[in-house]
CSV table of C-alpha atoms and ligand atoms in Angstrom, one decimal:
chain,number,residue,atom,x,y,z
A,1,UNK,CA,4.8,-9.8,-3.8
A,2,UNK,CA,5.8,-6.1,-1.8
A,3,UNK,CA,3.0,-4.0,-0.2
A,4,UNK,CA,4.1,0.1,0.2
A,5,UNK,CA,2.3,1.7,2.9
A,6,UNK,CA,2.3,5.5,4.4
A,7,UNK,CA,1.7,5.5,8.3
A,8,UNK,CA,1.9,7.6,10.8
A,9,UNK,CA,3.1,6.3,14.4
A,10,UNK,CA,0.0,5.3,15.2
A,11,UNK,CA,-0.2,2.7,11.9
A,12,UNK,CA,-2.8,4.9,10.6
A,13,UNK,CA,-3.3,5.2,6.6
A,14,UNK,CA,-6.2,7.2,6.0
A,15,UNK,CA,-9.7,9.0,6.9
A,16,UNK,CA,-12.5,9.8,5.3
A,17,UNK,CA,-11.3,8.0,2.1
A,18,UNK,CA,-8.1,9.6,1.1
A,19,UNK,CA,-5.0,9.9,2.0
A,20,UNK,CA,-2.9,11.1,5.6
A,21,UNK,CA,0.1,13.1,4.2
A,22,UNK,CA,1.1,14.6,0.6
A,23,UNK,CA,4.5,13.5,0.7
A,24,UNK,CA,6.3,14.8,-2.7
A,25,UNK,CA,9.5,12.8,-2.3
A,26,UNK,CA,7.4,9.5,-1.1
A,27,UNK,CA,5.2,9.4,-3.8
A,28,UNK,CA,8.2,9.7,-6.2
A,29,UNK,CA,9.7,6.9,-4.6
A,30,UNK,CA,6.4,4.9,-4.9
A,31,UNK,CA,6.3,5.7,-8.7
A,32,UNK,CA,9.9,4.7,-9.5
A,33,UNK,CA,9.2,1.3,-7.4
A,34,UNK,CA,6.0,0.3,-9.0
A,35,UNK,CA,5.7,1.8,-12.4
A,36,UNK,CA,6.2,-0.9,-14.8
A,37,UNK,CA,5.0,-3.8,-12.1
A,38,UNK,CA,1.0,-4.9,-11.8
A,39,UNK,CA,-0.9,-3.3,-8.4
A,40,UNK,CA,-3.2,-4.8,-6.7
A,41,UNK,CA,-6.1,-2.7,-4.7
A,42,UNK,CA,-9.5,-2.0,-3.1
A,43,UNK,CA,-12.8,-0.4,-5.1
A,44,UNK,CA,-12.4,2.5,-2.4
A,45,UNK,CA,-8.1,3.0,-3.2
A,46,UNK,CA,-9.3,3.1,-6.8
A,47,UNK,CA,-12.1,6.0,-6.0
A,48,UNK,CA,-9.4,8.2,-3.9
A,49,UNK,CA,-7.3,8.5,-7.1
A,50,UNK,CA,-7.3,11.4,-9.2
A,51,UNK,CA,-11.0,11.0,-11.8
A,52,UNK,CA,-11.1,7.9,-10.0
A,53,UNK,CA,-8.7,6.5,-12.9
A,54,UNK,CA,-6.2,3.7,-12.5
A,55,UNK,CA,-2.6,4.2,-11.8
A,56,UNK,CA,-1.0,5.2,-15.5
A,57,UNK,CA,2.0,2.6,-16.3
A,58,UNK,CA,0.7,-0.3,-14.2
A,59,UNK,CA,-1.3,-3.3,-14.4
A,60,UNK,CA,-3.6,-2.5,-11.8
A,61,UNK,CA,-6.1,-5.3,-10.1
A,62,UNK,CA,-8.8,-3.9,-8.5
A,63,UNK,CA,-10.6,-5.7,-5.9
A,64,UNK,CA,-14.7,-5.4,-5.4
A,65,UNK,CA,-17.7,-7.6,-4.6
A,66,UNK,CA,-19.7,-5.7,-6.9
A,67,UNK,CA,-19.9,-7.7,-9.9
A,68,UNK,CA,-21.2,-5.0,-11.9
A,69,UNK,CA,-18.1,-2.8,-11.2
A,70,UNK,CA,-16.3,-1.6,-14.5
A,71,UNK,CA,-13.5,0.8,-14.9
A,72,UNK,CA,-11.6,1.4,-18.0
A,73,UNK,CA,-7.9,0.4,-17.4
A,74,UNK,CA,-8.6,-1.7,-14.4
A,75,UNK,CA,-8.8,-6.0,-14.2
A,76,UNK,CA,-11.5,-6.4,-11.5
A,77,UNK,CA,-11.4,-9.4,-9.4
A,78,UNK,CA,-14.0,-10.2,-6.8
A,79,UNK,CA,-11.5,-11.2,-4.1
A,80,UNK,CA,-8.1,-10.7,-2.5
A,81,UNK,CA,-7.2,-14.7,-3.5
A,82,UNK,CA,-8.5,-13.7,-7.6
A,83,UNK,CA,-6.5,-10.9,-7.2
A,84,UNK,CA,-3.2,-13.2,-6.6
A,85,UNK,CA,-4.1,-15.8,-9.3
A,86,UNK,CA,-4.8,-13.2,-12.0
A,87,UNK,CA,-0.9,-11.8,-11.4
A,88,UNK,CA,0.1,-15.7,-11.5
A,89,UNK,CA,3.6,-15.1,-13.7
A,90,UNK,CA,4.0,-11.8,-12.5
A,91,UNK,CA,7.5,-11.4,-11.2
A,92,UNK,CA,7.5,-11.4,-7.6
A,93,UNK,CA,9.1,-8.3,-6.6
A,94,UNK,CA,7.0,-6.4,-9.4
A,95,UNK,CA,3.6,-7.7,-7.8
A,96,UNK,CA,2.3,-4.5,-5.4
A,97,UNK,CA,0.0,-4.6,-2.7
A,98,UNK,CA,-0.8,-0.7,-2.5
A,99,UNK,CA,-3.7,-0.6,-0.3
A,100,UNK,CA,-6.3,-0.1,1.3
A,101,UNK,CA,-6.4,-1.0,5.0
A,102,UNK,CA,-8.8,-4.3,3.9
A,103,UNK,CA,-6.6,-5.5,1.0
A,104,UNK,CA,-3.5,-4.7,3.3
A,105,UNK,CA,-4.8,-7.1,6.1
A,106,UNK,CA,-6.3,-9.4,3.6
A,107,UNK,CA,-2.9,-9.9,1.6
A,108,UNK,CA,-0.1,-9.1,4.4
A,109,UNK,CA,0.9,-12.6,5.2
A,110,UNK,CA,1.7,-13.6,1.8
A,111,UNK,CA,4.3,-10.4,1.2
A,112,UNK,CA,7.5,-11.2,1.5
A,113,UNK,CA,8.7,-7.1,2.2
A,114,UNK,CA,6.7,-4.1,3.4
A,115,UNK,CA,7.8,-0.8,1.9
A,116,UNK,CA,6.5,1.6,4.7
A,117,UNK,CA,6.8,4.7,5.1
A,118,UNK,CA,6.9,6.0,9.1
A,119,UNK,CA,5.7,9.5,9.5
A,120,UNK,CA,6.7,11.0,12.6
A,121,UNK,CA,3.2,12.1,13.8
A,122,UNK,CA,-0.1,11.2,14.5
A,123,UNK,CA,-2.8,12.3,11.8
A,124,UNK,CA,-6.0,13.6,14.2
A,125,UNK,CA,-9.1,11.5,12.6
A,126,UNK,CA,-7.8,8.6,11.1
A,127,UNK,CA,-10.4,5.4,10.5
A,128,UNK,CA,-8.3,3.4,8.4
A,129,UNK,CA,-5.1,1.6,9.8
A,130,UNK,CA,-2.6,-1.2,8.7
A,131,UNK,CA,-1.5,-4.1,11.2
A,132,UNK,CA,1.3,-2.6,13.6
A,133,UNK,CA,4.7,-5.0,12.0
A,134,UNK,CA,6.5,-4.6,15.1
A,135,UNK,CA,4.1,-6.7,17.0
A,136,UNK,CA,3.8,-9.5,14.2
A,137,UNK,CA,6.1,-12.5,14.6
A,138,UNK,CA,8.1,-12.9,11.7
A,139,UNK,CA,8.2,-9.1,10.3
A,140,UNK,CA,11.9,-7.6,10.7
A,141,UNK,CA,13.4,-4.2,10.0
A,142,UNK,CA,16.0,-4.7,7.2
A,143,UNK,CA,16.8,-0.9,6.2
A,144,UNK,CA,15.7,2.4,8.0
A,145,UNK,CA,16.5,5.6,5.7
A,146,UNK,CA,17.9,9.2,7.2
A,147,UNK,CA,14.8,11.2,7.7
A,148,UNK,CA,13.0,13.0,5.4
A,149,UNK,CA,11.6,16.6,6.1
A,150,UNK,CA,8.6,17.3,4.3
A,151,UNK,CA,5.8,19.4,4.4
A,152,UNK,CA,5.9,20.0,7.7
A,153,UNK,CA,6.2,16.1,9.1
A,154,UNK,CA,9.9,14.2,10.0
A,155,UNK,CA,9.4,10.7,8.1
A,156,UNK,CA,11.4,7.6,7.4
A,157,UNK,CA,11.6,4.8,4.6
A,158,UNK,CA,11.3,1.5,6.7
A,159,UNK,CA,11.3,-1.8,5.1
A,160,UNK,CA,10.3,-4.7,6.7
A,161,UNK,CA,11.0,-8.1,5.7
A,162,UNK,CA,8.9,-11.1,6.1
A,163,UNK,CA,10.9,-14.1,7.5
A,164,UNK,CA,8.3,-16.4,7.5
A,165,UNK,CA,8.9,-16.6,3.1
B,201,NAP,N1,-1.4,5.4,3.5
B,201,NAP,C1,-1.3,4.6,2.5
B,201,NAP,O1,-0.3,4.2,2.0
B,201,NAP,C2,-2.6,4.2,1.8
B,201,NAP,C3,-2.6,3.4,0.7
B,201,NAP,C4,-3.8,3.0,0.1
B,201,NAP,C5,-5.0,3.5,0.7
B,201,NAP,N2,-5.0,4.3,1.8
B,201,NAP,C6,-6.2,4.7,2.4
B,201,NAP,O2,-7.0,3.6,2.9
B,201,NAP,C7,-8.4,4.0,2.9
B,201,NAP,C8,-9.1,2.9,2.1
B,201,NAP,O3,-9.0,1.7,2.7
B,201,NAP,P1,-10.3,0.7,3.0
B,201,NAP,O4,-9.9,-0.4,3.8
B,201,NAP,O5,-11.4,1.6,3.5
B,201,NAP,O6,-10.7,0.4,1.5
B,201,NAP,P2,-10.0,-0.5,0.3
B,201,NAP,O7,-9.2,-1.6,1.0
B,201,NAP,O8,-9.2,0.4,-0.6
B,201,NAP,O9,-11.2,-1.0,-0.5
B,201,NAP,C9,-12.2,-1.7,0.2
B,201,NAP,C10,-13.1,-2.3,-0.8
B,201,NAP,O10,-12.4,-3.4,-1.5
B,201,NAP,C11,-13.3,-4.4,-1.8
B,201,NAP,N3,-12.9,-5.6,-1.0
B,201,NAP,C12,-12.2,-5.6,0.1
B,201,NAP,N4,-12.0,-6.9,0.6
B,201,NAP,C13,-12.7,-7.6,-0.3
B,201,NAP,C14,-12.9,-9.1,-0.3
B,201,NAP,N5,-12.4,-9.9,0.6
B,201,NAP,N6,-13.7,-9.5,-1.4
B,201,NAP,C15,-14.2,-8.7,-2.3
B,201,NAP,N7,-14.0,-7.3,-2.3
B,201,NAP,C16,-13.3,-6.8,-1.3
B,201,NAP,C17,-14.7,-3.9,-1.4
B,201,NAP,O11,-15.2,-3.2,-2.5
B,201,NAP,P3,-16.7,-3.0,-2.8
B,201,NAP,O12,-17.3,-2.1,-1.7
B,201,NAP,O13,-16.8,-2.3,-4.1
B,201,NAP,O14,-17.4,-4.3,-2.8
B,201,NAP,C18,-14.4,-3.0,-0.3
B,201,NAP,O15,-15.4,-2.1,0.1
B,201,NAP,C19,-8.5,5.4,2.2
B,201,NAP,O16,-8.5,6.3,3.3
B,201,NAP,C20,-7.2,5.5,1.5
B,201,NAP,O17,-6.8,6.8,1.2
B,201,NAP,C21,-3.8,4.6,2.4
């Protein structure tokens, strides 16, 4: 399995529960990658979305420790492990880690690429973070994009491949 991740250059993702950036061209990109595949994400990812729905076009796996937790469209699992066995037969590069920083850390070692994307500036505020790759052993860069201007930020598609799979 992939995970896609927005950061900024201090590998923060979020605050206060939602997002860092609106990035029109990265969230296209993060459509035409996972639409089609199965996600798989934390009970607070799922409440940042949009009516708090599910991604549309994906199998999405959500992740919570509430065992009365029900949302229509979503498999709920009670842990990051459940989350992997119920995508058992899933084709590997169509199995999507999207977030947050808990289900990042939790499921990181047993991606084989990250899909990040590096924006060029550091978001004021941010609580939630994902672990800094170029300090991992075993992640390498494999592909770094032209930049992308956007919205008033410089950012860059980065993917990072696992060596240790
Ligand atoms: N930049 C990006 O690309 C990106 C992508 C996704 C999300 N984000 C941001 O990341 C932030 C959310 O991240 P987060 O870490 O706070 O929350 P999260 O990972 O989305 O969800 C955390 C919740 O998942 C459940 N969970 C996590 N680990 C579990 C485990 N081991 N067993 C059972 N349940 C578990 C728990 O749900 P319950 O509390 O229901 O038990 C927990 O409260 C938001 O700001 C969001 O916008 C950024």
């Amino acid at each position: 399995m992939n995970a896609i991740v927005v950061v900024d250059r201090n590998w923060a993702i979020g605050r206060e529960g939602g997002l860092l950036y609106s990035l029109p061209t990265d969230m296209k990109r993060f459509r035409s990658l996972t639409i089609g595949g199965t996600v798989i994400l934390g009970r607070k990812t799922l409440d940042s979305f949009p009516g708090g729905r599910p991604l549309p076009k994906r199998r999405n796996i959500v992740i919570t420790r509430n065992v009365d937790f029900d949302r229509e469209g979503s498999e709920i699992v009670a842990s990051p492990q459940a989350a992997v066995e119920l995508a058992a037969g899933t084709e590997d590069d169509k199995l999507w880690v999207i977030g947050g920083g808990s289900v990042y850390a939790a499921l990181l070692s047993r991606c084989k690429r990250v899909y990040l994307t590096k924006v060029d500036d550091e978001a004021p505020g941010a609580d939630t973070f994902f672990p800094n790759l170029d300090k991992l052993p075993g992640w390498e860069i494999e592909v770094t994009s032209e930049p992308v201007e956007e919205n008033g930020v410089t950012y860059r598609f980065v993917d990072y491949v696992n060596t240790k799979l």
